[in-house]
């Protein structure tokens, strides 16, 4: 009821700006409980403005399957109105000439002044807005079931060393220490958290953004692989192919103690009616306190031929950055609003911590882009990293030192 009232109030203010009805077909991969709830807010708002919403949902966290389907559609000359496209991929689609210019909406709505620069530069191709950001997700989180830790006689770990000690205790008490889904993007999510802890933000940036061969192949990276591989000892044998939200459920229902995952996991805890600080804890991934690995969800907008659909597209662009939408969407999604001028009073401690760390790291160098989410580097380099890291994680007896050198070679070949 409350959601309905809020949506109606938002709609009234948006209707004033909206023009006339068309259709928006929106491609996304928000299919888990928390995600579906979040995206339904956007759908509701578009429909209340008189537009029709054609849902184009392709399941699969990280969006790999969604991107494959999108390529087929776009190449056959039939792209959707908007698609969940992030980071460097926006530039790649822009270069191919598929994306439409949203500068007029951006000017009317002052996007340049309400959005942080780290965000706007990702959304523009050749100086013009071609994508609209929805949120900021922090990726380097540890989600904890405090009850399981208590039953294991363990405290929340703050360093990698502590993490392994806690994990031993949890294992001895008969629980799964780390919930994990063995899909490449989830392996990289774990890997980048370990890399940030071991290398620190500066070398993380050198390795994965500047693609510095010395850091990629060096001793620090060998250590990253050693620590990363140790994580496998604390994951249950059925991890391969498991979805990220099934892994989150294992923490929610007390089967597992912890999960390292972006704060879309919070959307699952919230959808299950759980309270942060009581039923679950959100803390920095071990060894990454005061650092922030960012993932920005965004929709890129395609060139369309029908005038009514182009107008509906602009309604969508405007709605995504509407303040009330930003609040309600991000409360459900687990992320923080992407606008800097928001009232955060309805947000929980996890979101407030995230916002504070996002702001402090924006100026102190601790803010780094996520590799697993396509924010750090091109899709080609990302694919090379995914390959090496996933193969290492799943191999029988892999060699960390050789793998660091292999990583550098693979990245070089993809540059
Ligand atoms: C997206 C999130 C989403 C997660 C799991 C990420 O790539 O950025 O919005 O919740 O995948 O599906």
Short mmCIF file of C-alpha atoms and ligand atoms in Angstrom, two decimals:
data_model
loop_
_atom_site.label_atom_id
_atom_site.label_comp_id
_atom_site.label_asym_id
_atom_site.label_seq_id
_atom_site.Cartn_x
_atom_site.Cartn_y
_atom_site.Cartn_z
CA UNK A 1 0.00 0.00 0.00
CA UNK A 2 2.77 2.36 1.07
CA UNK A 3 4.75 1.49 -2.07
CA UNK A 4 1.68 2.20 -4.18
CA UNK A 5 1.15 5.61 -2.58
CA UNK A 6 4.78 6.54 -3.01
CA UNK A 7 4.73 5.48 -6.64
CA UNK A 8 1.64 7.58 -7.32
CA UNK A 9 3.24 10.62 -5.73
CA UNK A 10 6.39 10.17 -7.80
CA UNK A 11 4.33 9.67 -10.92
CA UNK A 12 2.41 12.91 -10.48
CA UNK A 13 5.62 14.91 -10.39
CA UNK A 14 7.05 13.04 -13.37
CA UNK A 15 3.86 13.39 -15.41
CA UNK A 16 4.38 17.13 -15.52
CA UNK A 17 7.61 16.56 -17.46
CA UNK A 18 6.48 13.55 -19.47
CA UNK A 19 5.15 14.00 -22.97
CA UNK A 20 3.15 11.22 -24.57
CA UNK A 21 2.99 7.50 -24.47
CA UNK A 22 5.20 5.01 -26.21
CA UNK A 23 6.88 1.75 -25.42
CA UNK A 24 10.13 1.08 -23.67
CA UNK A 25 11.70 -2.31 -24.04
CA UNK A 26 14.29 -2.71 -21.33
CA UNK A 27 16.94 -5.40 -21.22
CA UNK A 28 18.32 -6.30 -17.79
CA UNK A 29 19.41 -9.24 -15.67
CA UNK A 30 17.57 -8.34 -12.48
CA UNK A 31 15.76 -11.59 -11.82
CA UNK A 32 16.54 -12.49 -8.18
CA UNK A 33 13.98 -11.67 -5.47
CA UNK A 34 15.51 -8.34 -4.42
CA UNK A 35 16.35 -7.35 -7.99
CA UNK A 36 12.90 -8.13 -9.38
CA UNK A 37 11.33 -6.03 -6.64
CA UNK A 38 13.63 -3.12 -7.51
CA UNK A 39 13.04 -3.19 -11.26
CA UNK A 40 9.27 -3.43 -10.76
CA UNK A 41 9.40 0.07 -9.25
CA UNK A 42 10.73 1.43 -12.54
CA UNK A 43 8.21 -0.51 -14.57
CA UNK A 44 5.38 0.80 -12.38
CA UNK A 45 6.51 4.39 -12.80
CA UNK A 46 6.81 4.13 -16.56
CA UNK A 47 3.36 2.59 -16.83
CA UNK A 48 1.85 5.24 -14.59
CA UNK A 49 3.19 7.85 -17.00
CA UNK A 50 1.20 6.12 -19.73
CA UNK A 51 4.09 4.29 -21.38
CA UNK A 52 4.16 0.57 -21.83
CA UNK A 53 7.02 -1.49 -20.46
CA UNK A 54 8.25 -4.51 -22.34
CA UNK A 55 10.38 -6.52 -19.99
CA UNK A 56 13.44 -8.12 -21.53
CA UNK A 57 14.97 -9.98 -18.58
CA UNK A 58 17.78 -12.45 -19.14
CA UNK A 59 18.79 -14.24 -15.94
CA UNK A 60 22.43 -14.49 -14.94
CA UNK A 61 24.34 -12.31 -12.48
CA UNK A 62 27.14 -10.29 -14.01
CA UNK A 63 25.07 -10.04 -17.21
CA UNK A 64 27.09 -12.35 -19.45
CA UNK A 65 24.04 -14.06 -20.97
CA UNK A 66 22.20 -10.74 -21.25
CA UNK A 67 25.08 -9.26 -23.26
CA UNK A 68 25.12 -12.20 -25.66
CA UNK A 69 21.41 -11.83 -26.36
CA UNK A 70 21.74 -8.05 -26.72
CA UNK A 71 24.46 -8.38 -29.36
CA UNK A 72 22.27 -10.64 -31.48
CA UNK A 73 19.32 -8.25 -31.23
CA UNK A 74 21.36 -5.12 -31.94
CA UNK A 75 23.20 -6.63 -34.89
CA UNK A 76 19.91 -7.69 -36.47
CA UNK A 77 18.80 -4.04 -36.37
CA UNK A 78 16.26 -4.49 -33.59
CA UNK A 79 17.77 -3.18 -30.36
CA UNK A 80 15.70 -2.58 -27.21
CA UNK A 81 15.09 1.01 -26.03
CA UNK A 82 17.55 0.64 -23.20
CA UNK A 83 19.83 -2.07 -21.93
CA UNK A 84 21.71 -2.63 -18.71
CA UNK A 85 25.20 -1.90 -19.99
CA UNK A 86 28.01 -0.86 -17.71
CA UNK A 87 31.46 0.60 -17.56
CA UNK A 88 33.74 0.21 -20.54
CA UNK A 89 31.06 -1.58 -22.52
CA UNK A 90 29.24 1.75 -22.87
CA UNK A 91 32.21 3.13 -24.79
CA UNK A 92 32.33 0.04 -26.97
CA UNK A 93 28.62 0.33 -27.91
CA UNK A 94 29.08 4.08 -28.42
CA UNK A 95 31.96 3.50 -30.83
CA UNK A 96 29.82 1.10 -32.84
CA UNK A 97 27.27 3.89 -33.34
CA UNK A 98 24.30 2.21 -31.63
CA UNK A 99 23.63 4.69 -28.84
CA UNK A 100 21.47 7.80 -28.81
CA UNK A 101 22.41 11.21 -27.42
CA UNK A 102 20.63 12.14 -24.18
CA UNK A 103 22.26 15.57 -23.79
CA UNK A 104 18.97 17.49 -23.84
CA UNK A 105 17.50 15.55 -20.90
CA UNK A 106 20.86 15.77 -19.11
CA UNK A 107 20.90 19.55 -19.48
CA UNK A 108 17.29 19.99 -18.36
CA UNK A 109 17.88 17.81 -15.32
CA UNK A 110 21.36 19.12 -14.46
CA UNK A 111 23.02 15.73 -14.46
CA UNK A 112 26.48 17.26 -14.60
CA UNK A 113 26.01 18.90 -11.24
CA UNK A 114 24.03 16.23 -9.35
CA UNK A 115 26.23 13.26 -10.31
CA UNK A 116 29.81 12.53 -9.21
CA UNK A 117 32.46 12.84 -11.89
CA UNK A 118 33.60 9.24 -11.47
CA UNK A 119 30.08 8.38 -12.68
CA UNK A 120 29.50 10.94 -15.44
CA UNK A 121 32.67 10.07 -17.29
CA UNK A 122 31.46 6.47 -17.63
CA UNK A 123 28.04 7.58 -18.94
CA UNK A 124 29.33 9.82 -21.73
CA UNK A 125 30.58 8.80 -25.12
CA UNK A 126 32.49 11.47 -26.96
CA UNK A 127 31.32 14.09 -24.46
CA UNK A 128 27.58 13.28 -24.71
CA UNK A 129 25.43 11.29 -22.31
CA UNK A 130 24.45 7.97 -23.90
CA UNK A 131 23.69 6.14 -20.65
CA UNK A 132 21.97 6.88 -17.35
CA UNK A 133 23.31 5.62 -14.01
CA UNK A 134 20.95 3.95 -11.58
CA UNK A 135 23.03 3.44 -8.46
CA UNK A 136 26.43 2.80 -6.95
CA UNK A 137 27.11 -0.70 -5.67
CA UNK A 138 30.01 -1.42 -3.36
CA UNK A 139 31.49 -4.79 -4.25
CA UNK A 140 34.02 -5.40 -1.44
CA UNK A 141 31.60 -6.51 1.27
CA UNK A 142 31.61 -9.45 3.63
CA UNK A 143 28.08 -10.62 4.54
CA UNK A 144 27.96 -12.41 7.87
CA UNK A 145 25.46 -14.57 9.70
CA UNK A 146 26.27 -13.57 13.33
CA UNK A 147 24.43 -16.54 14.75
CA UNK A 148 26.64 -19.01 12.90
CA UNK A 149 29.77 -17.16 14.05
CA UNK A 150 28.50 -17.24 17.63
CA UNK A 151 27.80 -20.97 17.46
CA UNK A 152 31.34 -21.42 16.10
CA UNK A 153 32.90 -19.31 18.88
CA UNK A 154 34.27 -16.85 16.33
CA UNK A 155 34.32 -13.08 15.88
CA UNK A 156 33.87 -11.09 12.68
CA UNK A 157 37.20 -11.16 10.80
CA UNK A 158 38.85 -7.91 9.71
CA UNK A 159 42.00 -9.19 7.98
CA UNK A 160 42.67 -12.09 5.63
CA UNK A 161 44.59 -13.89 8.39
CA UNK A 162 41.68 -13.51 10.78
CA UNK A 163 39.33 -14.64 8.04
CA UNK A 164 41.15 -17.97 7.66
CA UNK A 165 41.23 -18.51 11.44
CA UNK A 166 37.52 -17.78 11.74
CA UNK A 167 36.83 -20.04 8.76
CA UNK A 168 38.68 -22.90 10.49
CA UNK A 169 36.48 -22.49 13.57
CA UNK A 170 33.30 -22.37 11.50
CA UNK A 171 34.33 -25.49 9.63
CA UNK A 172 35.10 -27.30 12.89
CA UNK A 173 31.64 -26.36 14.18
CA UNK A 174 30.08 -28.07 11.13
CA UNK A 175 29.05 -25.07 9.03
CA UNK A 176 30.20 -23.93 5.60
CA UNK A 177 32.56 -20.97 6.19
CA UNK A 178 32.19 -19.27 2.81
CA UNK A 179 29.12 -19.37 0.55
CA UNK A 180 30.25 -19.13 -3.05
CA UNK A 181 28.85 -19.73 -6.48
CA UNK A 182 31.39 -21.09 -8.94
CA UNK A 183 30.68 -18.92 -11.97
CA UNK A 184 33.56 -16.96 -13.50
CA UNK A 185 32.22 -13.52 -12.48
CA UNK A 186 31.75 -14.70 -8.89
CA UNK A 187 35.27 -16.16 -8.82
CA UNK A 188 36.57 -12.76 -9.95
CA UNK A 189 34.48 -11.01 -7.30
CA UNK A 190 36.32 -13.03 -4.67
CA UNK A 191 39.64 -12.59 -6.43
CA UNK A 192 39.36 -8.80 -6.65
CA UNK A 193 38.51 -8.55 -2.94
CA UNK A 194 41.63 -10.57 -2.09
CA UNK A 195 43.67 -8.52 -4.58
CA UNK A 196 42.57 -5.26 -2.97
CA UNK A 197 43.49 -6.58 0.49
CA UNK A 198 46.90 -7.89 -0.58
CA UNK A 199 47.96 -5.21 -3.08
CA UNK A 200 46.25 -2.12 -1.64
CA UNK A 201 44.35 0.39 -3.78
CA UNK A 202 47.37 1.85 -5.57
CA UNK A 203 48.74 -1.42 -6.93
CA UNK A 204 45.22 -2.71 -7.60
CA UNK A 205 44.74 0.33 -9.82
CA UNK A 206 48.12 -0.18 -11.48
CA UNK A 207 47.36 -3.82 -12.20
CA UNK A 208 43.77 -3.72 -13.39
CA UNK A 209 43.31 -0.20 -14.72
CA UNK A 210 46.76 0.81 -15.96
CA UNK A 211 47.55 -2.82 -16.87
CA UNK A 212 51.08 -2.48 -15.50
CA UNK A 213 52.91 -5.67 -16.47
CA UNK A 214 55.27 -5.54 -13.47
CA UNK A 215 52.43 -5.48 -10.95
CA UNK A 216 50.40 -8.04 -12.90
CA UNK A 217 53.25 -10.54 -12.95
CA UNK A 218 54.99 -9.60 -9.69
CA UNK A 219 55.40 -11.06 -6.21
CA UNK A 220 52.35 -9.22 -4.90
CA UNK A 221 50.18 -10.90 -7.52
CA UNK A 222 51.65 -14.31 -6.64
CA UNK A 223 50.59 -13.66 -3.06
CA UNK A 224 47.11 -12.69 -4.27
CA UNK A 225 46.80 -16.05 -6.02
CA UNK A 226 48.05 -17.91 -2.94
CA UNK A 227 45.49 -16.26 -0.64
CA UNK A 228 42.71 -16.51 -3.22
CA UNK A 229 43.24 -20.24 -3.67
CA UNK A 230 43.15 -20.77 0.11
CA UNK A 231 39.55 -19.55 0.04
CA UNK A 232 38.60 -22.72 -1.81
CA UNK A 233 39.29 -24.82 1.28
CA UNK A 234 36.36 -23.10 2.96
CA UNK A 235 33.78 -23.47 0.21
CA UNK A 236 31.49 -26.51 -0.01
CA UNK A 237 32.07 -28.98 -2.86
CA UNK A 238 28.78 -28.12 -4.58
CA UNK A 239 29.84 -24.57 -5.47
CA UNK A 240 30.19 -24.96 -9.24
CA UNK A 241 27.48 -23.23 -11.24
CA UNK A 242 25.62 -22.02 -8.15
CA UNK A 243 23.97 -18.62 -8.57
CA UNK A 244 25.09 -15.73 -6.35
CA UNK A 245 21.66 -15.44 -4.74
CA UNK A 246 21.57 -19.14 -3.86
CA UNK A 247 24.89 -18.52 -2.10
CA UNK A 248 23.35 -15.55 -0.27
CA UNK A 249 20.45 -17.78 0.80
CA UNK A 250 22.95 -20.13 2.42
CA UNK A 251 24.06 -17.25 4.66
CA UNK A 252 20.48 -16.16 5.27
CA UNK A 253 19.36 -19.62 6.39
CA UNK A 254 22.42 -20.34 8.53
CA UNK A 255 23.96 -23.05 6.36
CA UNK A 256 27.00 -20.87 5.72
CA UNK A 257 28.68 -18.17 7.82
CA UNK A 258 29.87 -15.61 5.25
CA UNK A 259 29.79 -14.47 1.64
CA UNK A 260 32.01 -11.99 -0.19
CA UNK A 261 29.70 -10.25 -2.65
CA UNK A 262 28.51 -6.83 -3.81
CA UNK A 263 25.66 -5.19 -1.95
CA UNK A 264 23.02 -6.52 -4.32
CA UNK A 265 23.23 -9.33 -1.72
CA UNK A 266 21.62 -6.92 0.73
CA UNK A 267 18.59 -6.83 -1.57
CA UNK A 268 18.19 -10.56 -0.90
CA UNK A 269 18.47 -10.17 2.88
CA UNK A 270 15.94 -7.33 2.67
CA UNK A 271 13.55 -9.34 0.47
CA UNK A 272 13.77 -12.15 3.06
CA UNK A 273 12.69 -9.68 5.76
CA UNK A 274 16.07 -9.65 7.53
CA UNK A 275 17.40 -6.72 9.54
CA UNK A 276 21.00 -5.53 9.22
CA UNK A 277 22.96 -5.45 12.48
CA UNK A 278 20.68 -8.15 13.92
CA UNK A 279 20.01 -10.99 11.47
CA UNK A 280 23.05 -10.26 9.33
CA UNK A 281 26.11 -8.01 9.32
CA UNK A 282 27.70 -6.07 6.50
CA UNK A 283 31.40 -5.36 6.98
CA UNK A 284 34.27 -4.62 4.60
CA UNK A 285 35.74 -7.66 2.88
CA UNK A 286 38.71 -8.74 5.03
CA UNK A 287 41.63 -6.34 4.74
CA UNK A 288 39.77 -3.75 2.63
CA UNK A 289 38.49 -1.34 5.30
CA UNK A 290 38.33 2.25 4.09
CA UNK A 291 38.52 1.10 0.45
CA UNK A 292 35.68 0.96 -2.03
CA UNK A 293 35.42 -1.22 -5.11
CA UNK A 294 32.68 0.36 -7.20
CA UNK A 295 30.16 -0.99 -9.64
CA UNK A 296 27.74 1.43 -11.27
CA UNK A 297 24.56 0.04 -12.76
CA UNK A 298 23.46 1.96 -15.80
CA UNK A 299 21.21 1.79 -18.81
CA UNK A 300 22.55 2.68 -22.23
CA UNK A 301 19.96 4.04 -24.65
CA UNK A 302 19.71 2.84 -28.23
CA UNK A 303 18.82 4.81 -31.38
CA UNK A 304 15.15 4.17 -32.20
CA UNK A 305 13.05 5.02 -35.24
CA UNK A 306 9.56 5.67 -33.74
CA UNK A 307 9.00 9.17 -32.37
CA UNK A 308 6.66 7.97 -29.57
CA UNK A 309 9.22 5.42 -28.43
CA UNK A 310 11.96 8.05 -28.42
CA UNK A 311 9.79 10.19 -26.16
CA UNK A 312 9.17 7.21 -23.86
CA UNK A 313 12.93 6.69 -23.76
CA UNK A 314 13.38 10.22 -22.47
CA UNK A 315 10.73 9.64 -19.82
CA UNK A 316 12.73 6.60 -18.75
CA UNK A 317 15.98 8.56 -18.61
CA UNK A 318 14.34 11.27 -16.50
CA UNK A 319 12.63 8.78 -14.19
CA UNK A 320 15.83 6.86 -13.41
CA UNK A 321 17.42 9.94 -11.87
CA UNK A 322 14.31 11.22 -10.16
CA UNK A 323 15.08 11.66 -6.45
CA UNK A 324 12.11 9.69 -5.14
CA UNK A 325 12.78 6.85 -7.53
CA UNK A 326 16.44 6.84 -6.51
CA UNK A 327 15.38 6.44 -2.90
CA UNK A 328 12.86 3.65 -3.27
CA UNK A 329 14.83 1.73 -5.91
CA UNK A 330 18.06 1.76 -3.94
CA UNK A 331 16.33 0.86 -0.67
CA UNK A 332 15.26 -2.36 -2.40
CA UNK A 333 18.39 -2.96 -4.44
CA UNK A 334 20.99 -2.73 -1.65
CA UNK A 335 22.98 -0.04 -3.46
CA UNK A 336 23.28 3.67 -2.71
CA UNK A 337 21.71 6.44 -4.79
CA UNK A 338 23.95 7.79 -7.50
CA UNK A 339 22.87 11.41 -6.88
CA UNK A 340 24.95 13.24 -4.31
CA UNK A 341 22.09 15.45 -3.11
CA UNK A 342 19.88 12.80 -1.52
CA UNK A 343 18.23 12.64 1.87
CA UNK A 344 19.62 9.38 3.28
CA UNK A 345 17.45 9.23 6.39
CA UNK A 346 15.52 6.11 5.30
CA UNK A 347 18.68 4.13 4.54
CA UNK A 348 20.20 1.54 6.90
CA UNK A 349 23.68 1.39 8.39
CA UNK A 350 25.14 -0.64 5.50
CA UNK A 351 24.05 2.03 3.00
CA UNK A 352 25.21 4.89 5.22
CA UNK A 353 28.63 3.21 5.64
CA UNK A 354 28.77 2.69 1.91
CA UNK A 355 27.93 6.34 1.15
CA UNK A 356 30.48 7.61 3.70
CA UNK A 357 33.21 5.35 2.31
CA UNK A 358 32.28 6.25 -1.28
CA UNK A 359 32.69 9.94 -0.44
CA UNK A 360 35.90 9.60 1.59
CA UNK A 361 37.59 7.31 -0.95
CA UNK A 362 36.66 9.65 -3.81
CA UNK A 363 39.35 12.00 -2.59
CA UNK A 364 41.91 9.72 -0.89
CA UNK A 365 42.66 7.20 -3.62
CA UNK A 366 40.79 4.29 -2.02
CA UNK A 367 38.08 4.23 -4.68
CA UNK A 368 38.78 1.53 -7.28
CA UNK A 369 36.70 0.12 -10.14
CA UNK A 370 35.50 -3.45 -10.05
CA UNK A 371 37.11 -5.89 -12.46
CA UNK A 372 34.35 -8.47 -12.16
CA UNK A 373 31.73 -5.83 -13.06
CA UNK A 374 33.45 -4.41 -16.12
CA UNK A 375 34.28 -1.04 -14.57
CA UNK A 376 38.07 -1.45 -14.55
CA UNK A 377 38.93 -2.39 -18.09
CA UNK A 378 37.67 -3.33 -21.54
CA UNK A 379 35.62 -6.45 -22.12
CA UNK A 380 38.59 -8.01 -23.96
CA UNK A 381 41.04 -7.60 -21.08
CA UNK A 382 38.31 -8.54 -18.62
CA UNK A 383 37.69 -11.80 -20.51
CA UNK A 384 41.41 -12.60 -20.38
CA UNK A 385 41.49 -12.01 -16.61
CA UNK A 386 38.33 -14.08 -16.08
CA UNK A 387 39.89 -16.97 -17.95
CA UNK A 388 43.16 -17.10 -16.06
CA UNK A 389 41.61 -16.55 -12.64
CA UNK A 390 38.78 -19.05 -13.03
CA UNK A 391 41.04 -21.74 -14.44
CA UNK A 392 43.44 -21.22 -11.56
CA UNK A 393 40.66 -21.41 -8.98
CA UNK A 394 39.28 -24.65 -10.38
CA UNK A 395 42.54 -26.41 -11.28
CA UNK A 396 43.77 -29.37 -9.24
CA UNK A 397 47.20 -28.17 -8.24
CA UNK A 398 47.81 -24.74 -9.76
CA UNK A 399 51.04 -22.76 -9.46
CA UNK A 400 50.48 -19.21 -8.15
CA UNK A 401 53.76 -17.80 -9.39
CA UNK A 402 53.39 -19.13 -12.91
CA UNK A 403 49.76 -17.99 -12.94
CA UNK A 404 50.74 -14.38 -12.14
CA UNK A 405 53.05 -14.41 -15.17
CA UNK A 406 50.34 -16.03 -17.24
CA UNK A 407 47.92 -13.32 -16.17
CA UNK A 408 50.28 -10.59 -17.41
CA UNK A 409 50.75 -12.38 -20.74
CA UNK A 410 47.02 -12.88 -21.23
CA UNK A 411 46.29 -9.23 -20.44
CA UNK A 412 48.98 -8.06 -22.84
CA UNK A 413 47.59 -10.18 -25.63
CA UNK A 414 44.10 -8.70 -25.08
CA UNK A 415 45.16 -5.03 -24.92
C1 LIG B 1 24.80 -5.92 -11.38
C2 LIG B 1 23.89 -5.87 -10.19
C3 LIG B 1 23.21 -7.20 -10.03
C4 LIG B 1 24.25 -8.31 -9.95
C5 LIG B 1 23.68 -9.69 -9.76
C6 LIG B 1 25.71 -7.12 -11.30
O1 LIG B 1 26.44 -7.24 -12.48
O2 LIG B 1 25.56 -4.77 -11.48
O3 LIG B 1 22.94 -4.86 -10.32
O4 LIG B 1 22.38 -7.18 -8.91
O5 LIG B 1 24.99 -8.32 -11.14
O6 LIG B 1 22.73 -9.99 -10.71
#
